[in-house]
Amino acid sequence: MEVQYSSTRNSGKKITASQAILQGLSEDGGLFVPDHIPALSLSMRELADRNYQETAYEVMKLLLTDFTEEELKDCIARAYDSKFDTEEIAPLVEAEGAYYLELFHGATIAFKDMALSILPHLMITAAKKNHVDREIVILTATSGDTGKAALAGFAGVAGTKIIVFYPKNGVSPIQEKQMVTQKGDNTFVVGIHGNFDDAQTGVKQLFNDKELAGEMAACGLQFSSANSINIGRLVPQVVYYVYAYAKLLKEEKIADGEKINVVVPTGNFGNILAAFYAKNMGVPINKLICASNENKVLYDFFMTGEYDRNREFKLTSSPSMDILISSNLERMIYRIAGDDADQTGKLMKALSEQGVYHVTEEMKEGLSDFHGGFADEKETAERIRSLYEDTGYVLDTHTAVASAVYQKYAAETGDKTKTVIASTASPFKFTRSVMNAIDQKYDAMGDFELVDELSKIGNVKIPKAIEEIRTAPVLHDHVCDRTEMKAVVKQFLGME
Ligand SMILES: *Cc1c(COP(=O)(O)O)cnc(C)c1O
């Protein structure tokens, strides 16, 4: 049976994968979900002999069923090429008995590249398939990494424009520099006064603005989303969990069928949801360990069944996880509600109106694959230091949250299951926090001095993405209030 997609807030209407990718978010505010999760058609043994691109095809063809073999293979070839600095695309590195799945070897050295290097190609293909002749305007809110990865993916892609909003004081200096130096006439980067949730809420309002959509259509434009709510982001992320398992099997680190745990440093719940999909497609996964930083709304949710965003927002050293509204959780809610769109809609309404919702006991049972954990700033820094001192391997702050949570989990439960930790960013992206964690003395150094020092002590080459921004000129310096986002968008699109 071919997979089709429907909204988490209206299960009646079904659309194809390519339509879901084009639309991004459903008109009713819901997220598109596959009507069932297909099983892998090859065994793990067979997959063990496939490279990344071949694995990507085997996985994605099952979820993007209206793409032809030729279309999909073409998108994959364009995405996973020499933009990545290793042919493995997503290598596994063993340290202190855990396997770090390095998802940061793409153009912007964070895991967002895994999906955002292919999304523009999926979207252009989807537009052709659906005879869309309007120009696609990508509108995105970013907590730092999505923005640059989306800009890098869409820059210069004919038939597209991209607008990125980021919290002016909520991203790392390197992240900001990466974004504001972005080249390409079709790119536009704006800082907003506010945090990531403000940016994301503002973007959602623009997506749901019917009047704006009408005016854009009249100008031959239409919005689409590159945020992790787009199914075209989620599907490519399933691939590397399948790939990681197959590689562990190939290298005889695990036996065929042996279950593994997966730990994911989580913000918007996209990456860990992809792992959940991988499990449901047949990857032998035991626990999905959801690691949060001090913004531990998900940890509390897994503990109590109450999702409560009414709390202080904390700026941490892992800014891509500084999130109080994990958008992709809605897909999980829909599933544990038994694909009940009405109930999902009610809970999401409560979230937007009161900032809180509760799931029933029965729904909570549907979350038994997950374990929630969190690490505070001290534990995160301590993890970076101790792993570096014991092994020489340097983690970024996000991965360190996951690693610290894993240590606590293993100590609490005694679970000895082999474990893959999603390593979501290069330490070079968060150099200051990483180096300060290793030794406070580094705080006196400048940003790029720190980069050189990290390269020396960690014995790793400075990534191209960092070398490039050292001297690149700032091309974007717009800053606005949240209330001005609509005006800013219209101005950039030349609609005023
Ligand atoms: C985006 C991001 C995360 C969070 O991923 P989600 O899919 O939003 O849960 C974690 N780490 C890094 C480095 C990121 O860029």
Short mmCIF file of C-alpha atoms and ligand atoms in Angstrom, two decimals:
data_model
loop_
_atom_site.label_atom_id
_atom_site.label_comp_id
_atom_site.label_asym_id
_atom_site.label_seq_id
_atom_site.Cartn_x
_atom_site.Cartn_y
_atom_site.Cartn_z
CA MET A 1 0.00 0.00 0.00
CA GLU A 2 1.39 3.38 -1.03
CA VAL A 3 1.99 5.84 1.77
CA GLN A 4 -0.13 8.98 1.68
CA TYR A 5 -0.13 11.96 3.99
CA SER A 6 -2.81 13.65 6.04
CA SER A 7 -2.90 16.47 8.57
CA THR A 8 -2.65 15.77 12.30
CA ARG A 9 -5.74 17.98 12.61
CA ASN A 10 -7.82 16.46 9.79
CA SER A 11 -7.25 12.83 8.90
CA GLY A 12 -9.96 12.84 6.20
CA LYS A 13 -8.04 14.51 3.41
CA LYS A 14 -5.12 12.58 1.92
CA ILE A 15 -2.39 14.03 -0.25
CA THR A 16 0.78 12.71 -1.84
CA ALA A 17 4.28 13.07 -0.43
CA SER A 18 5.24 15.67 -3.03
CA GLN A 19 2.17 17.75 -2.20
CA ALA A 20 2.99 17.55 1.51
CA ILE A 21 6.55 18.68 0.84
CA LEU A 22 5.36 21.65 -1.20
CA GLN A 23 2.79 22.73 1.31
CA GLY A 24 4.96 22.26 4.41
CA LEU A 25 2.25 22.92 6.97
CA SER A 26 -1.39 21.93 6.50
CA GLU A 27 -3.96 24.73 6.06
CA ASP A 28 -5.64 23.72 9.32
CA GLY A 29 -2.38 24.35 11.20
CA GLY A 30 -1.64 20.64 11.53
CA LEU A 31 1.46 18.74 10.44
CA PHE A 32 1.47 16.14 7.68
CA VAL A 33 1.94 12.55 8.79
CA PRO A 34 2.25 9.32 6.80
CA ASP A 35 -0.97 7.25 7.01
CA HIS A 36 1.16 4.24 7.94
CA ILE A 37 4.83 3.57 8.45
CA PRO A 38 6.09 1.08 5.87
CA ALA A 39 8.50 -1.75 6.72
CA LEU A 40 11.99 -1.75 5.20
CA SER A 41 12.10 -3.93 2.11
CA LEU A 42 15.71 -5.05 2.60
CA SER A 43 17.14 -6.89 5.59
CA MET A 44 19.75 -5.21 7.78
CA ARG A 45 22.31 -7.68 6.38
CA GLU A 46 21.51 -6.51 2.86
CA LEU A 47 21.62 -2.86 3.93
CA ALA A 48 25.02 -3.41 5.56
CA ASP A 49 26.55 -3.52 2.09
CA ARG A 50 24.92 -0.31 0.90
CA ASN A 51 26.59 3.08 0.96
CA TYR A 52 24.86 6.18 2.31
CA GLN A 53 23.26 7.17 -1.00
CA GLU A 54 21.97 3.66 -1.66
CA THR A 55 20.59 3.41 1.85
CA ALA A 56 18.93 6.79 1.41
CA TYR A 57 17.18 5.51 -1.69
CA GLU A 58 16.00 2.31 0.01
CA VAL A 59 14.49 4.26 2.89
CA MET A 60 13.13 7.31 1.11
CA LYS A 61 11.40 5.42 -1.69
CA LEU A 62 9.15 3.82 0.91
CA LEU A 63 7.99 7.16 2.32
CA LEU A 64 8.08 9.40 -0.76
CA THR A 65 6.05 7.05 -2.90
CA ASP A 66 5.04 9.43 -5.67
CA PHE A 67 8.66 10.23 -6.61
CA THR A 68 10.04 8.09 -9.43
CA GLU A 69 13.22 6.11 -8.96
CA GLU A 70 15.03 8.48 -11.31
CA GLU A 71 13.79 11.60 -9.50
CA LEU A 72 14.72 10.32 -6.08
CA LYS A 73 18.15 9.06 -7.10
CA ASP A 74 18.83 12.39 -8.78
CA CYS A 75 17.89 14.34 -5.62
CA ILE A 76 20.05 12.02 -3.50
CA ALA A 77 23.05 12.36 -5.80
CA ARG A 78 22.81 16.16 -5.76
CA ALA A 79 22.49 16.28 -1.97
CA TYR A 80 25.03 13.79 -0.65
CA ASP A 81 28.08 14.71 -2.70
CA SER A 82 31.37 16.49 -2.08
CA LYS A 83 29.60 19.10 0.07
CA PHE A 84 30.24 16.47 2.73
CA ASP A 85 33.84 16.17 3.84
CA THR A 86 33.70 12.37 4.13
CA GLU A 87 32.41 9.71 1.74
CA GLU A 88 30.77 7.95 4.63
CA ILE A 89 28.52 11.05 4.98
CA ALA A 90 27.64 10.08 8.57
CA PRO A 91 30.57 8.29 10.26
CA LEU A 92 30.33 6.47 13.58
CA VAL A 93 33.02 7.20 16.18
CA GLU A 94 33.40 5.02 19.26
CA ALA A 95 34.30 6.75 22.52
CA GLU A 96 34.00 5.30 26.02
CA GLY A 97 31.89 2.45 24.70
CA ALA A 98 29.21 4.56 22.99
CA TYR A 99 28.92 5.19 19.25
CA TYR A 100 28.73 8.82 18.21
CA LEU A 101 26.91 9.15 14.92
CA GLU A 102 28.55 12.25 13.46
CA LEU A 103 25.87 14.11 11.54
CA PHE A 104 27.94 17.25 11.05
CA HIS A 105 30.05 16.60 7.98
CA GLY A 106 27.94 18.72 5.61
CA ALA A 107 28.18 22.30 4.37
CA THR A 108 27.27 24.04 7.64
CA ILE A 109 28.68 21.49 10.10
CA ALA A 110 25.42 20.67 11.90
CA PHE A 111 22.99 17.81 11.48
CA LYS A 112 20.44 20.04 9.74
CA ASP A 113 22.56 19.57 6.60
CA MET A 114 21.52 15.93 6.49
CA ALA A 115 18.02 16.97 5.45
CA LEU A 116 18.49 20.50 4.16
CA SER A 117 20.97 19.47 1.50
CA ILE A 118 18.26 17.37 -0.11
CA LEU A 119 15.10 19.37 0.67
CA PRO A 120 15.58 22.02 -2.07
CA HIS A 121 15.87 19.26 -4.67
CA LEU A 122 12.84 17.40 -3.32
CA MET A 123 10.91 20.66 -3.38
CA ILE A 124 11.85 21.65 -6.92
CA THR A 125 11.01 18.13 -8.09
CA ALA A 126 7.72 18.26 -6.19
CA ALA A 127 6.86 21.60 -7.81
CA LYS A 128 7.47 20.17 -11.29
CA LYS A 129 5.41 17.07 -10.54
CA ASN A 130 2.50 19.19 -9.38
CA HIS A 131 2.76 21.76 -12.18
CA VAL A 132 3.39 24.59 -9.76
CA ASP A 133 4.69 27.57 -11.65
CA ARG A 134 4.75 30.07 -8.78
CA GLU A 135 8.04 30.94 -7.20
CA ILE A 136 8.53 29.15 -3.88
CA VAL A 137 9.34 31.36 -0.91
CA ILE A 138 10.93 29.48 1.95
CA LEU A 139 10.09 31.10 5.26
CA THR A 140 11.98 29.81 8.27
CA ALA A 141 12.51 30.53 11.94
CA THR A 142 15.79 29.28 13.28
CA SER A 143 17.42 28.69 16.62
CA GLY A 144 20.72 28.92 14.75
CA ASP A 145 21.48 25.81 12.75
CA THR A 146 18.40 25.42 10.53
CA GLY A 147 18.82 28.93 9.20
CA LYS A 148 22.31 28.52 7.83
CA ALA A 149 21.70 25.01 6.58
CA ALA A 150 18.53 26.15 4.77
CA LEU A 151 20.30 29.20 3.34
CA ALA A 152 23.14 27.00 2.09
CA GLY A 153 20.66 24.54 0.60
CA PHE A 154 18.45 27.08 -1.19
CA ALA A 155 20.95 29.80 -2.14
CA GLY A 156 21.00 30.15 -5.91
CA VAL A 157 18.35 27.44 -6.48
CA ALA A 158 16.25 28.74 -9.39
CA GLY A 159 12.56 29.22 -8.65
CA THR A 160 13.09 29.75 -4.93
CA LYS A 161 13.63 32.58 -2.44
CA ILE A 162 14.48 32.10 1.21
CA ILE A 163 13.80 34.31 4.24
CA VAL A 164 15.27 33.39 7.61
CA PHE A 165 14.34 34.90 11.00
CA TYR A 166 16.62 34.27 13.97
CA PRO A 167 16.62 35.53 17.59
CA LYS A 168 19.12 38.38 17.54
CA ASN A 169 20.68 37.50 20.90
CA GLY A 170 19.90 33.80 20.94
CA VAL A 171 22.45 32.19 18.63
CA SER A 172 26.21 31.66 18.91
CA PRO A 173 28.58 34.25 17.36
CA ILE A 174 29.74 31.68 14.81
CA GLN A 175 26.14 30.77 13.94
CA GLU A 176 25.27 34.43 13.44
CA LYS A 177 28.36 35.09 11.35
CA GLN A 178 27.54 32.07 9.19
CA MET A 179 24.07 33.44 8.46
CA VAL A 180 24.79 37.13 7.94
CA THR A 181 27.58 36.37 5.47
CA GLN A 182 25.27 34.25 3.29
CA LYS A 183 25.64 34.98 -0.41
CA GLY A 184 22.91 34.70 -3.05
CA ASP A 185 20.35 37.20 -4.39
CA ASN A 186 17.51 34.95 -3.34
CA THR A 187 18.51 34.95 0.36
CA PHE A 188 17.34 37.28 3.15
CA VAL A 189 18.34 37.07 6.82
CA VAL A 190 16.68 39.05 9.63
CA GLY A 191 17.39 39.14 13.37
CA ILE A 192 14.35 39.66 15.61
CA HIS A 193 14.10 41.11 19.11
CA GLY A 194 12.84 38.03 20.94
CA ASN A 195 13.65 34.35 21.42
CA PHE A 196 13.30 31.38 19.06
CA ASP A 197 9.72 30.67 20.07
CA ASP A 198 8.81 34.28 19.19
CA ALA A 199 10.40 33.83 15.78
CA GLN A 200 8.68 30.49 15.25
CA THR A 201 5.28 31.77 16.37
CA GLY A 202 5.64 34.77 14.06
CA VAL A 203 6.51 32.53 11.13
CA LYS A 204 3.54 30.25 11.84
CA GLN A 205 1.24 33.28 11.84
CA LEU A 206 2.57 34.36 8.45
CA PHE A 207 1.99 30.86 7.08
CA ASN A 208 -1.61 30.95 8.31
CA ASP A 209 -2.27 34.48 7.05
CA LYS A 210 -4.86 33.97 4.29
CA GLU A 211 -4.76 37.60 3.19
CA LEU A 212 -1.01 37.48 2.73
CA ALA A 213 -1.28 34.20 0.81
CA GLY A 214 -3.74 35.85 -1.58
CA GLU A 215 -1.52 38.85 -2.16
CA MET A 216 1.45 36.58 -2.76
CA ALA A 217 -0.44 34.42 -5.24
CA ALA A 218 -1.27 37.57 -7.17
CA CYS A 219 2.47 38.25 -7.39
CA GLY A 220 3.24 34.67 -8.50
CA LEU A 221 4.63 33.61 -5.14
CA GLN A 222 3.81 30.95 -2.55
CA PHE A 223 5.23 30.07 0.84
CA SER A 224 6.72 26.78 1.78
CA SER A 225 8.52 25.69 4.90
CA ALA A 226 12.01 24.33 5.34
CA ASN A 227 11.49 23.96 9.08
CA SER A 228 11.60 20.54 10.63
CA ILE A 229 7.82 20.37 10.39
CA ASN A 230 8.22 19.71 6.65
CA ILE A 231 7.95 16.01 5.90
CA GLY A 232 10.77 16.55 3.39
CA ARG A 233 13.03 17.19 6.38
CA LEU A 234 11.81 14.30 8.47
CA VAL A 235 12.10 11.56 5.84
CA PRO A 236 15.81 12.10 5.01
CA GLN A 237 16.56 11.96 8.74
CA VAL A 238 15.22 8.43 9.03
CA VAL A 239 18.00 7.32 6.71
CA TYR A 240 20.96 7.74 9.04
CA TYR A 241 19.44 5.63 11.79
CA VAL A 242 19.02 2.77 9.33
CA TYR A 243 22.55 3.42 8.04
CA ALA A 244 24.06 3.51 11.54
CA TYR A 245 22.52 0.17 12.50
CA ALA A 246 23.64 -1.43 9.24
CA LYS A 247 27.19 -0.12 9.73
CA LEU A 248 27.39 -1.45 13.28
CA LEU A 249 26.27 -4.81 11.94
CA LYS A 250 28.78 -4.72 9.11
CA GLU A 251 31.60 -3.90 11.51
CA GLU A 252 30.43 -6.74 13.79
CA LYS A 253 29.88 -4.40 16.71
CA ILE A 254 26.40 -5.88 17.09
CA ALA A 255 24.72 -9.17 16.19
CA ASP A 256 21.94 -9.26 13.60
CA GLY A 257 18.70 -8.32 15.34
CA GLU A 258 20.44 -7.07 18.50
CA LYS A 259 18.66 -4.04 19.85
CA ILE A 260 20.43 -0.72 20.31
CA ASN A 261 19.52 2.43 22.21
CA VAL A 262 19.52 5.78 20.50
CA VAL A 263 20.15 9.05 22.35
CA VAL A 264 19.13 12.28 20.64
CA PRO A 265 19.80 15.83 21.82
CA THR A 266 16.35 17.26 21.26
CA GLY A 267 14.75 20.61 20.55
CA ASN A 268 11.91 20.56 18.06
CA PHE A 269 11.55 16.75 18.34
CA GLY A 270 12.31 16.20 14.65
CA ASN A 271 15.49 14.17 14.89
CA ILE A 272 14.21 11.81 17.57
CA LEU A 273 10.90 11.39 15.74
CA ALA A 274 12.91 10.24 12.72
CA ALA A 275 14.54 7.63 14.99
CA PHE A 276 11.07 6.55 16.12
CA TYR A 277 10.03 6.14 12.48
CA ALA A 278 13.22 4.14 11.82
CA LYS A 279 12.29 1.85 14.71
CA ASN A 280 8.82 1.41 13.30
CA MET A 281 10.26 0.60 9.87
CA GLY A 282 12.13 -2.28 11.45
CA VAL A 283 15.44 -1.01 12.87
CA PRO A 284 15.97 -2.95 16.12
CA ILE A 285 15.87 -0.06 18.58
CA ASN A 286 15.17 -0.51 22.27
CA LYS A 287 14.96 2.90 23.97
CA LEU A 288 14.77 6.29 22.33
CA ILE A 289 16.41 8.55 24.86
CA CYS A 290 15.26 12.13 24.50
CA ALA A 291 17.91 14.48 25.91
CA SER A 292 17.00 18.04 26.86
CA ASN A 293 19.03 20.92 28.22
CA GLU A 294 17.72 23.18 31.02
CA ASN A 295 14.66 23.94 28.87
CA LYS A 296 13.41 20.54 29.93
CA VAL A 297 9.78 20.75 28.89
CA LEU A 298 10.05 17.36 27.14
CA TYR A 299 11.65 15.69 30.14
CA ASP A 300 8.77 16.89 32.31
CA PHE A 301 6.30 15.74 29.68
CA PHE A 302 7.68 12.21 29.61
CA MET A 303 7.64 12.13 33.42
CA THR A 304 4.15 13.47 34.00
CA GLY A 305 2.16 13.47 30.75
CA GLU A 306 1.71 17.21 31.12
CA TYR A 307 3.21 19.49 28.49
CA ASP A 308 3.65 22.93 30.00
CA ARG A 309 5.41 25.71 28.17
CA ASN A 310 4.58 28.27 30.88
CA ARG A 311 8.03 28.55 32.34
CA GLU A 312 11.11 30.65 32.19
CA PHE A 313 12.95 30.40 28.88
CA LYS A 314 16.63 29.75 29.45
CA LEU A 315 19.47 30.68 27.15
CA THR A 316 21.97 27.83 27.33
CA SER A 317 25.22 26.83 25.67
CA SER A 318 23.17 24.49 23.42
CA PRO A 319 20.98 27.15 21.74
CA SER A 320 19.55 24.85 19.07
CA MET A 321 17.76 23.05 21.89
CA ASP A 322 16.49 26.21 23.60
CA ILE A 323 12.91 25.50 22.70
CA LEU A 324 9.71 25.40 24.73
CA ILE A 325 7.36 24.41 21.91
CA SER A 326 8.60 21.24 20.26
CA SER A 327 6.59 21.38 17.05
CA ASN A 328 7.18 17.83 15.88
CA LEU A 329 5.80 16.39 19.09
CA GLU A 330 2.38 17.01 17.53
CA ARG A 331 3.05 14.09 15.19
CA MET A 332 3.72 11.85 18.17
CA ILE A 333 0.63 13.12 19.98
CA TYR A 334 -1.47 12.28 16.94
CA ARG A 335 -0.08 8.80 16.91
CA ILE A 336 -0.57 8.06 20.61
CA ALA A 337 -4.09 9.46 20.30
CA GLY A 338 -4.72 6.61 17.83
CA ASP A 339 -4.58 8.92 14.80
CA ASP A 340 -7.37 11.01 16.29
CA ALA A 341 -7.21 14.42 14.60
CA ASP A 342 -9.97 15.97 16.74
CA GLN A 343 -8.22 15.13 19.96
CA THR A 344 -4.86 16.31 18.60
CA GLY A 345 -6.46 19.58 17.50
CA LYS A 346 -7.94 20.11 20.97
CA LEU A 347 -4.62 19.54 22.71
CA MET A 348 -2.81 21.87 20.32
CA LYS A 349 -5.48 24.51 20.85
CA ALA A 350 -4.93 24.22 24.59
CA LEU A 351 -1.20 24.59 24.00
CA SER A 352 -1.62 27.77 22.01
CA GLU A 353 -4.27 29.27 24.31
CA GLN A 354 -3.19 28.14 27.78
CA GLY A 355 0.33 26.97 27.03
CA VAL A 356 -0.41 23.58 28.56
CA TYR A 357 -2.07 20.24 27.85
CA HIS A 358 -2.32 16.80 29.44
CA VAL A 359 -2.38 13.48 27.69
CA THR A 360 -4.47 10.59 29.02
CA GLU A 361 -2.91 7.60 30.80
CA GLU A 362 -3.63 5.50 27.74
CA MET A 363 -1.81 7.97 25.50
CA LYS A 364 1.10 8.09 27.91
CA GLU A 365 1.51 4.33 27.51
CA GLY A 366 2.11 4.96 23.82
CA LEU A 367 5.29 6.78 24.82
CA SER A 368 6.90 3.75 26.46
CA ASP A 369 9.64 3.59 23.78
CA PHE A 370 10.93 6.92 25.04
CA HIS A 371 13.01 7.85 28.04
CA GLY A 372 13.29 11.54 28.88
CA GLY A 373 16.43 12.97 30.46
CA PHE A 374 18.09 16.34 30.84
CA ALA A 375 21.48 17.80 31.65
CA ASP A 376 22.08 21.21 33.16
CA GLU A 377 24.83 23.59 32.07
CA LYS A 378 27.31 22.30 34.61
CA GLU A 379 26.79 18.65 33.70
CA THR A 380 27.10 19.48 30.02
CA ALA A 381 30.40 21.33 30.44
CA GLU A 382 31.68 18.61 32.74
CA ARG A 383 30.88 15.99 30.11
CA ILE A 384 32.84 17.84 27.44
CA ARG A 385 35.83 18.13 29.77
CA SER A 386 35.83 14.57 31.06
CA LEU A 387 35.42 12.92 27.67
CA TYR A 388 38.15 15.11 26.24
CA GLU A 389 40.51 14.33 29.12
CA ASP A 390 39.86 10.59 28.95
CA THR A 391 39.82 10.10 25.19
CA GLY A 392 40.85 13.30 23.38
CA TYR A 393 37.47 13.35 21.59
CA VAL A 394 35.79 16.77 21.66
CA LEU A 395 31.99 17.03 21.71
CA ASP A 396 29.92 20.07 20.86
CA THR A 397 27.56 21.35 23.55
CA HIS A 398 24.42 19.71 22.10
CA THR A 399 26.00 16.31 21.76
CA ALA A 400 27.40 16.76 25.26
CA VAL A 401 23.87 17.17 26.62
CA ALA A 402 23.00 13.82 25.01
CA SER A 403 26.16 12.19 26.29
CA ALA A 404 25.59 13.45 29.85
CA VAL A 405 21.98 12.26 29.76
CA TYR A 406 23.15 8.87 28.52
CA GLN A 407 25.63 8.56 31.39
CA LYS A 408 22.89 9.33 33.91
CA TYR A 409 20.51 6.91 32.21
CA ALA A 410 23.06 4.10 32.20
CA ALA A 411 23.90 4.70 35.86
CA GLU A 412 20.24 4.81 36.93
CA THR A 413 19.02 1.81 34.97
CA GLY A 414 22.09 -0.39 34.60
CA ASP A 415 21.01 -0.83 30.96
CA LYS A 416 24.02 -2.14 29.03
CA THR A 417 22.41 -2.05 25.58
CA LYS A 418 24.82 -0.77 22.92
CA THR A 419 24.09 2.85 22.26
CA VAL A 420 24.23 5.30 19.39
CA ILE A 421 24.39 8.97 20.33
CA ALA A 422 23.34 11.41 17.63
CA SER A 423 26.19 13.90 17.36
CA THR A 424 24.44 16.94 15.98
CA ALA A 425 27.09 19.61 15.57
CA SER A 426 30.78 20.05 15.11
CA PRO A 427 32.49 21.49 18.20
CA PHE A 428 33.79 24.23 15.89
CA LYS A 429 30.30 25.66 15.70
CA PHE A 430 30.21 26.33 19.44
CA THR A 431 33.87 26.85 20.01
CA ARG A 432 33.72 29.26 22.94
CA SER A 433 31.41 27.14 25.08
CA VAL A 434 33.33 24.00 24.22
CA MET A 435 36.74 25.48 25.00
CA ASN A 436 35.53 27.12 28.22
CA ALA A 437 34.23 23.73 29.31
CA ILE A 438 37.67 22.24 28.80
CA ASP A 439 39.47 25.08 30.55
CA GLN A 440 38.27 28.51 31.70
CA LYS A 441 41.56 30.05 30.64
CA TYR A 442 40.37 30.02 27.02
CA ASP A 443 37.73 32.64 27.75
CA ALA A 444 40.29 35.39 27.20
CA MET A 445 40.80 34.41 23.55
CA GLY A 446 39.00 35.78 20.48
CA ASP A 447 36.50 33.64 18.54
CA PHE A 448 38.87 32.65 15.75
CA GLU A 449 41.86 32.23 18.03
CA LEU A 450 39.72 29.68 19.82
CA VAL A 451 39.05 27.91 16.55
CA ASP A 452 42.79 27.51 15.98
CA GLU A 453 43.30 26.33 19.53
CA LEU A 454 40.48 23.75 19.27
CA SER A 455 42.02 22.41 16.09
CA LYS A 456 45.31 21.99 17.94
CA ILE A 457 44.10 20.37 21.16
CA GLY A 458 41.46 18.18 19.49
CA ASN A 459 43.77 17.25 16.64
CA VAL A 460 41.07 17.94 14.02
CA LYS A 461 41.27 20.00 10.87
CA ILE A 462 39.33 23.27 10.86
CA PRO A 463 36.19 22.66 8.77
CA LYS A 464 35.83 24.55 5.51
CA ALA A 465 32.61 26.14 6.76
CA ILE A 466 34.59 27.92 9.49
CA GLU A 467 37.56 28.91 7.33
CA GLU A 468 35.15 30.56 4.91
CA ILE A 469 33.52 32.89 7.40
CA ARG A 470 36.74 34.15 8.94
CA THR A 471 37.04 36.92 6.38
CA ALA A 472 33.61 36.94 4.72
CA PRO A 473 31.81 40.34 4.63
CA VAL A 474 28.49 40.84 6.45
CA LEU A 475 25.75 40.98 3.80
CA HIS A 476 22.66 41.00 6.04
CA ASP A 477 22.14 43.42 8.93
CA HIS A 478 18.36 43.73 9.26
CA VAL A 479 16.85 43.60 12.74
CA CYS A 480 13.13 43.96 13.53
CA ASP A 481 10.47 43.47 16.20
CA ARG A 482 8.20 40.45 16.07
CA THR A 483 5.29 42.65 15.08
CA GLU A 484 7.18 43.85 12.01
CA MET A 485 7.83 40.44 10.49
CA LYS A 486 5.00 40.65 7.97
CA ALA A 487 6.06 44.06 6.71
CA VAL A 488 9.65 42.90 6.40
CA VAL A 489 8.61 39.88 4.33
CA LYS A 490 6.49 41.98 1.97
CA GLN A 491 9.29 44.45 1.53
CA PHE A 492 11.83 41.77 0.64
CA LEU A 493 9.42 40.20 -1.83
CA GLY A 494 8.83 43.57 -3.44
CA MET A 495 5.11 43.51 -2.64
CA GLU A 496 4.80 47.05 -1.31
C1 LIG B 1 18.40 21.45 15.56
C2 LIG B 1 19.41 20.90 16.45
C3 LIG B 1 19.06 20.03 17.51
C4 LIG B 1 17.63 19.69 17.81
O1 LIG B 1 17.06 18.86 16.83
P1 LIG B 1 15.47 18.70 16.76
O2 LIG B 1 15.24 17.89 15.53
O3 LIG B 1 14.93 20.09 16.63
O4 LIG B 1 15.03 18.04 18.00
C5 LIG B 1 20.08 19.51 18.29
N1 LIG B 1 21.37 19.83 18.06
C6 LIG B 1 21.73 20.67 17.07
C7 LIG B 1 23.16 21.00 16.90
C8 LIG B 1 20.78 21.21 16.23
O5 LIG B 1 21.15 22.03 15.25
#
